Amino acid sequence: MNRPILASIHIEAFKHNLNRVRTLAPEAQIWSVVKAAGYGHRLESVLEGLADTDGFALLDLRDADWLRTQGWQGRILLLEGLFSANELTEALALDCDLVVHCQEQVTLLEAFAAHSGHAIRIFLKLNSGMNRLGFAPTIYRDMYHRLHALGHQVDHMTHFANADAIDQKPTVGEQMDCFSKAVEGLSGKTSLANSAAILWHRTALGDWVRPGIMLYGLSPTGLHEDIAHANLKPVMSLTSEIIDIQHLAAGEHVGYGGRYTAPQAMRIGVIACGYADGYPRHAPDGTPVWVQTNGTGVICPIAGRVSMDMITIDLRNAPDAQIGSQVELWGQKVPADTVAAAAGTIGYELICALAPRVPVELIRKS
Ligand SMILES: *Cc1c(COP(=O)(O)O)cnc(C)c1O
C-alpha cells in the first residue's frame, strides 16, 4: 500500500464556488485565478472543475502551454505579463492576454510592433495605491496611448490592497477614486475585484472579476467565520491515516524537543503527514485534527512538534481510534483557515504549499 496521505479535490465544490461568483458578480466575466498550480490544487483539477470560467489567470507560460495542450480554448491572462522579450513570441502563439505593468514591457512591445502587426489584448495595470505592480496615475494615460497607438486592445486593471479589511488605507474607495480618474474618458474594459472585493465591495467589481481564494472555498481574511454567509465549499481535503499509536505514562514527552508532556497516561496517534507534505511546522499543540471514530468522528489536538513526515496527536477524545483510522488534516471537517490561524498564517499559504509528493485525486460526485 502507498503512504496513506491524499489530497482529494472535490470537483463539484469548484463548480459550486464558480456559480457563487457568477451570482455575486452577474454582469462580470470571470478570470479564475489559478497561479501556484491552482493554489496547490493542480492545474488538471482547475481545468476540469472551473471549465465554465471565461478565462484563467496565471503567471507562467508553461502553465498556459499546458492548458492549451489540454485543449483549453478560452482566454488566458498572464498576471505579471512578460518576464523577458523572448517570451513574447510564445505568449502570442499561446494566444495569451498580457498584463503590462512597467515601462520595460511597453518598450518591448513597441520594439516588437516595429516588425509585426500583431494586435495584442492587454490589461494595463494601474498602481492605485497598493504600490506593488503598476503605473503611477501620472504616467498611466501616457502608457495607454502608447500601447493604443500600436493597435493593441488595451483594457484597464488595478488591484486592491485592503478589500478584506475595514478602514485600512488605502481603502477600496480611495483606490476606486484613483482608478476612475486615471481611466476617465479612455475606452476599454476594466478588471478590479479579487475575492475579497467580490464578497464585500460589490460596487467595485469591474467588467472582469479575478477571484482566487473563494473558488477554493477559503476566506480572503484567513478566518473561516468570515465567509460563512457566502456559502462556499472547500475544494481540497487533505487526509491521511494513523500509522502508529504510542502509550505514554504521565510525564513522558513526545517528539523532537519534547514539546508535549503527557499530563496523564494516554495514547498518542502518529499520522503520516508532516511539513514535507505542506503541513505547517509552526502548528502548536492544540491545533485540531479530525479523526474518524465509530461515531461521526472527533477533533483531536496536535501534541508535539510537527516533523518532516509525521504529526502526533492526543487521542484521549478518540478511545476507539486505531492504526488505520482515517484523519482529515484540513478540508471538510477542519477548515484549512482554522489550521492556518493556529499556525499563525492564512489558508492561502497552506493550500499553495501542498507538496508535490502528495498524491491528488479528483472526486467527481458531490
Ligand atoms: C492572486 C491575485 C488575485 C486573486 O486574489 P484572491 O485574494 O485569491 O481572490 C487577483 N488578482 C491578482 C492580480 C492576483 O495576483
Short mmCIF file of C-alpha atoms and ligand atoms in Angstrom, two decimals:
data_model
loop_
_atom_site.label_atom_id
_atom_site.label_comp_id
_atom_site.label_asym_id
_atom_site.label_seq_id
_atom_site.Cartn_x
_atom_site.Cartn_y
_atom_site.Cartn_z
CA MET A 1 0.00 0.00 0.00
CA ASN A 2 1.10 3.57 -0.60
CA ARG A 3 1.73 6.02 2.18
CA PRO A 4 -1.86 6.94 3.08
CA ILE A 5 -1.73 10.73 2.61
CA LEU A 6 -4.05 12.09 -0.09
CA ALA A 7 -5.39 15.43 -1.29
CA SER A 8 -8.93 14.93 -2.58
CA ILE A 9 -10.17 17.63 -4.93
CA HIS A 10 -13.96 17.97 -4.96
CA ILE A 11 -14.88 18.93 -8.50
CA GLU A 12 -18.49 19.71 -7.56
CA ALA A 13 -17.24 22.21 -4.98
CA PHE A 14 -15.27 24.02 -7.68
CA LYS A 15 -18.42 24.23 -9.83
CA HIS A 16 -20.47 25.41 -6.88
CA ASN A 17 -17.96 28.13 -5.94
CA LEU A 18 -17.70 29.35 -9.53
CA ASN A 19 -21.50 29.61 -9.60
CA ARG A 20 -21.35 31.63 -6.39
CA VAL A 21 -19.01 34.08 -8.13
CA ARG A 22 -21.46 34.29 -11.06
CA THR A 23 -24.29 35.03 -8.64
CA LEU A 24 -22.33 37.68 -6.78
CA ALA A 25 -20.99 39.30 -9.97
CA PRO A 26 -23.69 38.52 -12.54
CA GLU A 27 -22.62 41.20 -15.02
CA ALA A 28 -18.93 40.39 -14.95
CA GLN A 29 -16.76 37.97 -16.83
CA ILE A 30 -14.53 35.80 -14.71
CA TRP A 31 -10.79 35.36 -14.70
CA SER A 32 -10.37 32.33 -12.45
CA VAL A 33 -7.02 32.86 -10.79
CA VAL A 34 -5.06 29.62 -10.91
CA LYS A 35 -1.50 30.71 -10.20
CA ALA A 36 0.65 28.48 -7.97
CA ALA A 37 -0.71 25.34 -9.62
CA GLY A 38 -4.29 26.36 -8.90
CA TYR A 39 -3.48 27.37 -5.32
CA GLY A 40 -1.95 23.94 -4.83
CA HIS A 41 -4.93 22.04 -6.27
CA ARG A 42 -3.04 21.20 -9.52
CA LEU A 43 -3.89 22.50 -12.97
CA GLU A 44 -5.75 19.36 -14.05
CA SER A 45 -8.19 19.97 -11.20
CA VAL A 46 -8.95 23.57 -12.10
CA LEU A 47 -9.22 22.76 -15.78
CA GLU A 48 -11.96 20.26 -15.01
CA GLY A 49 -13.67 21.98 -12.06
CA LEU A 50 -13.59 25.51 -13.46
CA ALA A 51 -14.20 24.63 -17.11
CA ASP A 52 -17.11 27.11 -17.20
CA THR A 53 -14.92 30.09 -16.42
CA ASP A 54 -14.34 32.80 -19.03
CA GLY A 55 -10.60 32.70 -18.59
CA PHE A 56 -7.73 31.51 -16.44
CA ALA A 57 -5.29 33.98 -14.90
CA LEU A 58 -1.83 32.69 -14.06
CA LEU A 59 1.86 33.55 -14.09
CA ASP A 60 3.90 31.00 -16.00
CA LEU A 61 3.94 30.46 -19.75
CA ARG A 62 4.48 26.75 -19.17
CA ASP A 63 1.10 26.62 -17.40
CA ALA A 64 -0.54 28.47 -20.29
CA ASP A 65 1.12 26.00 -22.63
CA TRP A 66 -0.18 23.06 -20.60
CA LEU A 67 -3.75 24.42 -20.66
CA ARG A 68 -3.60 24.90 -24.43
CA THR A 69 -2.17 21.41 -24.89
CA GLN A 70 -5.14 20.05 -22.95
CA GLY A 71 -7.47 21.84 -25.33
CA TRP A 72 -8.41 24.96 -23.33
CA GLN A 73 -9.63 27.50 -25.90
CA GLY A 74 -10.83 30.26 -23.58
CA ARG A 75 -8.81 33.26 -22.54
CA ILE A 76 -5.57 33.07 -20.55
CA LEU A 77 -4.22 36.13 -18.75
CA LEU A 78 -0.56 36.39 -17.75
CA LEU A 79 -0.92 38.29 -14.46
CA GLU A 80 2.64 39.60 -14.40
CA GLY A 81 2.93 39.87 -18.16
CA LEU A 82 6.22 39.06 -19.85
CA PHE A 83 9.36 38.48 -17.83
CA SER A 84 11.64 38.89 -20.85
CA ALA A 85 11.46 39.75 -24.54
CA ASN A 86 11.95 36.17 -25.61
CA GLU A 87 8.63 35.18 -24.02
CA LEU A 88 6.61 37.34 -26.38
CA THR A 89 6.51 35.02 -29.37
CA GLU A 90 5.38 32.10 -27.25
CA ALA A 91 2.83 34.18 -25.35
CA LEU A 92 1.28 35.21 -28.65
CA ALA A 93 1.46 31.69 -30.08
CA LEU A 94 -0.50 30.61 -26.98
CA ASP A 95 -2.94 33.50 -27.55
CA CYS A 96 -2.46 34.93 -24.06
CA ASP A 97 -3.72 38.26 -22.76
CA LEU A 98 -0.88 40.25 -21.21
CA VAL A 99 -0.80 42.40 -18.14
CA VAL A 100 1.52 45.34 -18.75
CA HIS A 101 2.75 46.87 -15.51
CA CYS A 102 6.12 48.55 -16.18
CA GLN A 103 7.79 50.73 -18.80
CA GLU A 104 10.19 47.97 -19.84
CA GLN A 105 7.19 45.95 -21.02
CA VAL A 106 5.84 48.89 -23.01
CA THR A 107 9.21 49.46 -24.68
CA LEU A 108 9.44 45.77 -25.50
CA LEU A 109 6.02 45.84 -27.18
CA GLU A 110 6.99 48.93 -29.17
CA ALA A 111 10.15 47.26 -30.41
CA PHE A 112 8.15 44.21 -31.38
CA ALA A 113 5.45 46.22 -33.17
CA ALA A 114 8.13 47.69 -35.41
CA HIS A 115 8.35 44.34 -37.24
CA SER A 116 4.93 42.80 -36.57
CA GLY A 117 1.38 43.98 -36.93
CA HIS A 118 0.07 41.50 -34.36
CA ALA A 119 -2.68 43.05 -32.21
CA ILE A 120 -2.40 42.02 -28.57
CA ARG A 121 -5.00 42.01 -25.78
CA ILE A 122 -3.53 43.97 -22.91
CA PHE A 123 -4.64 44.68 -19.36
CA LEU A 124 -2.76 47.82 -18.42
CA LYS A 125 -2.12 47.89 -14.72
CA LEU A 126 -2.61 51.00 -12.65
CA ASN A 127 -0.92 51.36 -9.29
CA SER A 128 -3.88 52.90 -7.47
CA GLY A 129 -2.25 52.79 -4.05
CA MET A 130 -1.07 49.27 -3.26
CA ASN A 131 2.41 50.17 -4.51
CA ARG A 132 3.27 46.75 -5.81
CA LEU A 133 2.79 46.37 -9.58
CA GLY A 134 1.58 49.03 -11.97
CA PHE A 135 1.99 52.51 -13.36
CA ALA A 136 1.62 55.64 -11.29
CA PRO A 137 -1.55 57.60 -12.15
CA THR A 138 0.64 60.40 -13.53
CA ILE A 139 2.01 58.26 -16.37
CA TYR A 140 -0.82 55.76 -16.79
CA ARG A 141 -2.60 57.64 -19.57
CA ASP A 142 0.62 58.14 -21.47
CA MET A 143 1.25 54.37 -21.38
CA TYR A 144 -2.31 53.75 -22.51
CA HIS A 145 -1.89 55.99 -25.55
CA ARG A 146 1.47 54.46 -26.47
CA LEU A 147 0.02 50.95 -26.46
CA HIS A 148 -3.18 52.01 -28.14
CA ALA A 149 -1.14 53.61 -30.92
CA LEU A 150 0.37 50.18 -31.65
CA GLY A 151 -3.11 48.90 -32.47
CA HIS A 152 -3.50 46.78 -29.35
CA GLN A 153 -6.71 46.28 -27.38
CA VAL A 154 -5.96 47.98 -24.07
CA ASP A 155 -8.15 47.26 -21.03
CA HIS A 156 -7.67 48.62 -17.53
CA MET A 157 -6.75 46.83 -14.36
CA THR A 158 -5.86 47.55 -10.78
CA HIS A 159 -5.58 45.51 -7.58
CA PHE A 160 -6.97 46.25 -4.11
CA ALA A 161 -4.73 46.11 -1.07
CA ASN A 162 -7.43 46.04 1.57
CA ALA A 163 -10.72 44.72 0.21
CA ASP A 164 -10.79 42.30 3.16
CA ALA A 165 -10.41 44.98 5.82
CA ILE A 166 -12.34 47.91 7.22
CA ASP A 167 -10.73 51.35 7.22
CA GLN A 168 -7.21 50.12 6.46
CA LYS A 169 -5.58 52.50 3.98
CA PRO A 170 -5.62 52.62 1.05
CA THR A 171 -9.32 51.78 1.21
CA VAL A 172 -11.21 50.31 -1.72
CA GLY A 173 -12.97 53.67 -2.05
CA GLU A 174 -9.68 55.56 -2.28
CA GLN A 175 -8.28 53.14 -4.84
CA MET A 176 -11.53 53.36 -6.83
CA ASP A 177 -11.32 57.15 -6.92
CA CYS A 178 -7.76 56.95 -8.16
CA PHE A 179 -8.74 54.39 -10.81
CA SER A 180 -11.77 56.34 -12.04
CA LYS A 181 -9.69 59.48 -12.52
CA ALA A 182 -6.87 57.62 -14.27
CA VAL A 183 -9.12 55.92 -16.83
CA GLU A 184 -11.63 58.72 -17.32
CA GLY A 185 -12.55 59.06 -20.98
CA LEU A 186 -10.35 56.15 -22.09
CA SER A 187 -12.01 53.24 -23.89
CA GLY A 188 -11.51 49.70 -22.65
CA LYS A 189 -12.91 47.22 -20.17
CA THR A 190 -11.97 47.14 -16.50
CA SER A 191 -10.73 44.41 -14.17
CA LEU A 192 -10.76 45.22 -10.48
CA ALA A 193 -12.09 42.75 -7.94
CA ASN A 194 -10.27 39.93 -6.18
CA SER A 195 -12.25 37.54 -3.95
CA ALA A 196 -12.48 40.00 -1.07
CA ALA A 197 -13.96 42.71 -3.29
CA ILE A 198 -16.43 40.23 -4.81
CA LEU A 199 -17.53 39.26 -1.31
CA TRP A 200 -17.56 42.67 0.35
CA HIS A 201 -17.35 45.51 -2.22
CA ARG A 202 -19.79 44.79 -4.98
CA THR A 203 -19.68 48.34 -6.27
CA ALA A 204 -16.03 47.73 -7.22
CA LEU A 205 -16.22 44.72 -9.49
CA GLY A 206 -15.36 45.92 -12.99
CA ASP A 207 -16.08 44.09 -16.24
CA TRP A 208 -13.74 41.20 -15.37
CA VAL A 209 -13.53 39.92 -11.79
CA ARG A 210 -10.46 38.00 -10.61
CA PRO A 211 -11.50 35.53 -7.91
CA GLY A 212 -8.84 33.28 -6.46
CA ILE A 213 -9.22 32.05 -2.91
CA MET A 214 -13.03 31.96 -2.90
CA LEU A 215 -13.01 29.47 -5.78
CA TYR A 216 -11.10 27.12 -3.50
CA GLY A 217 -13.62 27.68 -0.67
CA LEU A 218 -11.36 29.60 1.70
CA SER A 219 -11.59 33.08 3.17
CA PRO A 220 -9.67 36.14 1.93
CA THR A 221 -9.26 37.16 5.56
CA GLY A 222 -7.88 33.81 6.66
CA LEU A 223 -10.78 33.47 9.09
CA HIS A 224 -13.25 30.77 8.19
CA GLU A 225 -16.15 32.50 10.03
CA ASP A 226 -15.86 35.48 7.70
CA ILE A 227 -17.16 33.55 4.69
CA ALA A 228 -19.97 31.70 6.49
CA HIS A 229 -22.52 33.96 4.75
CA ALA A 230 -21.09 33.30 1.29
CA ASN A 231 -21.95 29.60 1.06
CA LEU A 232 -18.64 28.48 -0.41
CA LYS A 233 -17.45 24.90 -0.29
CA PRO A 234 -13.90 23.81 0.48
CA VAL A 235 -12.45 22.09 -2.57
CA MET A 236 -9.42 20.34 -1.11
CA SER A 237 -9.48 17.75 1.67
CA LEU A 238 -6.10 16.64 2.94
CA THR A 239 -6.46 13.25 4.58
CA SER A 240 -4.22 10.55 5.94
CA GLU A 241 -4.22 7.75 8.50
CA ILE A 242 -2.91 6.89 11.90
CA ILE A 243 0.15 4.71 11.26
CA ASP A 244 1.24 4.08 14.86
CA ILE A 245 -0.02 4.53 18.39
CA GLN A 246 2.15 5.13 21.45
CA HIS A 247 1.05 4.52 25.04
CA LEU A 248 2.53 7.17 27.30
CA ALA A 249 2.81 7.35 31.06
CA ALA A 250 2.21 10.67 32.83
CA GLY A 251 5.24 12.93 32.44
CA GLU A 252 6.60 11.36 29.25
CA HIS A 253 7.38 13.60 26.26
CA VAL A 254 6.55 13.45 22.57
CA GLY A 255 8.77 14.05 19.56
CA TYR A 256 11.57 16.50 18.82
CA GLY A 257 12.27 18.90 21.62
CA GLY A 258 9.80 17.05 23.84
CA ARG A 259 7.37 19.90 23.37
CA TYR A 260 4.36 17.97 24.61
CA THR A 261 4.34 16.31 28.03
CA ALA A 262 1.62 13.76 28.84
CA PRO A 263 -0.45 15.03 31.78
CA GLN A 264 -1.68 11.50 32.46
CA ALA A 265 -1.43 8.03 30.96
CA MET A 266 -2.70 8.45 27.42
CA ARG A 267 -2.42 7.38 23.81
CA ILE A 268 -0.65 9.36 21.11
CA GLY A 269 -1.61 8.82 17.46
CA VAL A 270 1.09 9.15 14.82
CA ILE A 271 -0.16 10.43 11.45
CA ALA A 272 1.52 10.12 8.06
CA CYS A 273 1.68 13.84 7.25
CA GLY A 274 4.43 16.29 8.04
CA TYR A 275 5.86 19.58 6.94
CA ALA A 276 7.34 17.97 3.84
CA ASP A 277 3.74 17.38 2.77
CA GLY A 278 2.84 21.02 3.32
CA TYR A 279 1.50 20.81 6.87
CA PRO A 280 2.66 23.94 8.73
CA ARG A 281 5.60 23.19 11.02
CA HIS A 282 4.54 26.03 13.29
CA ALA A 283 1.25 24.37 14.22
CA PRO A 284 1.21 24.47 18.02
CA ASP A 285 -0.12 21.88 20.45
CA GLY A 286 -3.90 22.05 20.29
CA THR A 287 -4.17 22.53 16.51
CA PRO A 288 -7.24 20.49 15.52
CA VAL A 289 -7.07 17.25 13.54
CA TRP A 290 -10.26 15.33 12.73
CA VAL A 291 -10.17 11.62 13.49
CA GLN A 292 -12.66 9.07 12.18
CA THR A 293 -14.20 7.06 15.02
CA ASN A 294 -17.06 4.60 15.33
CA GLY A 295 -19.30 7.65 15.78
CA THR A 296 -19.16 10.65 13.50
CA GLY A 297 -15.53 11.44 14.20
CA VAL A 298 -13.92 13.74 16.73
CA ILE A 299 -11.36 16.51 16.88
CA CYS A 300 -8.04 15.56 18.44
CA PRO A 301 -5.38 18.16 19.19
CA ILE A 302 -1.81 18.10 17.94
CA ALA A 303 0.56 17.06 20.70
CA GLY A 304 4.24 17.60 19.97
CA ARG A 305 6.23 19.28 17.23
CA VAL A 306 5.32 18.70 13.59
CA SER A 307 8.16 16.78 11.94
CA MET A 308 9.06 16.22 8.30
CA ASP A 309 6.88 13.18 7.70
CA MET A 310 4.68 12.87 10.76
CA ILE A 311 2.50 14.66 13.24
CA THR A 312 1.42 13.37 16.64
CA ILE A 313 -1.99 13.88 18.23
CA ASP A 314 -3.59 13.41 21.64
CA LEU A 315 -6.05 10.52 21.25
CA ARG A 316 -7.90 10.99 24.52
CA ASN A 317 -11.01 12.16 22.60
CA ALA A 318 -10.91 9.08 20.38
CA PRO A 319 -10.71 5.93 22.51
CA ASP A 320 -11.61 3.68 19.60
CA ALA A 321 -9.10 5.18 17.15
CA GLN A 322 -6.55 2.65 15.97
CA ILE A 323 -3.82 2.15 13.41
CA GLY A 324 -5.52 2.67 10.07
CA SER A 325 -8.09 5.18 11.37
CA GLN A 326 -8.74 7.95 8.85
CA VAL A 327 -7.83 11.52 9.70
CA GLU A 328 -8.51 14.83 8.00
CA LEU A 329 -5.79 17.45 8.33
CA TRP A 330 -7.91 20.12 6.63
CA GLY A 331 -10.87 20.31 4.30
CA GLN A 332 -14.44 19.48 5.21
CA LYS A 333 -14.29 18.84 8.99
CA VAL A 334 -11.48 21.22 9.86
CA PRO A 335 -11.24 24.30 7.64
CA ALA A 336 -7.76 24.96 6.23
CA ASP A 337 -8.18 28.52 7.51
CA THR A 338 -8.57 27.19 11.07
CA VAL A 339 -5.38 25.15 10.90
CA ALA A 340 -3.64 28.13 9.32
CA ALA A 341 -4.84 30.51 12.04
CA ALA A 342 -3.49 28.16 14.72
CA ALA A 343 -0.13 28.20 12.94
CA GLY A 344 -0.08 31.99 12.55
CA THR A 345 -0.79 32.16 8.83
CA ILE A 346 -3.70 32.14 6.37
CA GLY A 347 -5.28 29.29 4.45
CA TYR A 348 -3.81 30.55 1.17
CA GLU A 349 -0.33 29.60 2.34
CA LEU A 350 -1.33 26.08 3.38
CA ILE A 351 -3.09 25.07 0.20
CA CYS A 352 -0.48 26.66 -2.06
CA ALA A 353 2.23 24.76 -0.20
CA LEU A 354 0.72 21.34 -0.76
CA ALA A 355 3.84 19.37 -1.59
CA PRO A 356 4.37 17.70 -4.95
CA ARG A 357 4.86 14.38 -3.14
CA VAL A 358 1.21 14.36 -2.01
CA PRO A 359 -0.94 12.43 -4.48
CA VAL A 360 -4.04 14.25 -5.71
CA GLU A 361 -7.32 12.55 -6.54
CA LEU A 362 -10.22 14.23 -8.34
CA ILE A 363 -13.56 13.40 -6.73
CA ARG A 364 -16.45 13.79 -9.14
CA LYS A 365 -19.56 13.07 -7.09
CA SER A 366 -20.98 15.83 -4.91
C1 LIG B 1 -3.76 36.40 -6.81
C2 LIG B 1 -4.47 37.51 -7.46
C3 LIG B 1 -5.87 37.58 -7.42
C4 LIG B 1 -6.74 36.63 -6.63
O1 LIG B 1 -6.75 37.03 -5.27
P1 LIG B 1 -7.66 36.28 -4.20
O2 LIG B 1 -7.43 37.03 -2.96
O3 LIG B 1 -7.12 34.88 -4.10
O4 LIG B 1 -9.04 36.31 -4.72
C5 LIG B 1 -6.48 38.59 -8.16
N1 LIG B 1 -5.75 39.49 -8.85
C6 LIG B 1 -4.41 39.45 -8.88
C7 LIG B 1 -3.66 40.47 -9.66
C8 LIG B 1 -3.72 38.48 -8.19
O5 LIG B 1 -2.39 38.45 -8.23
#
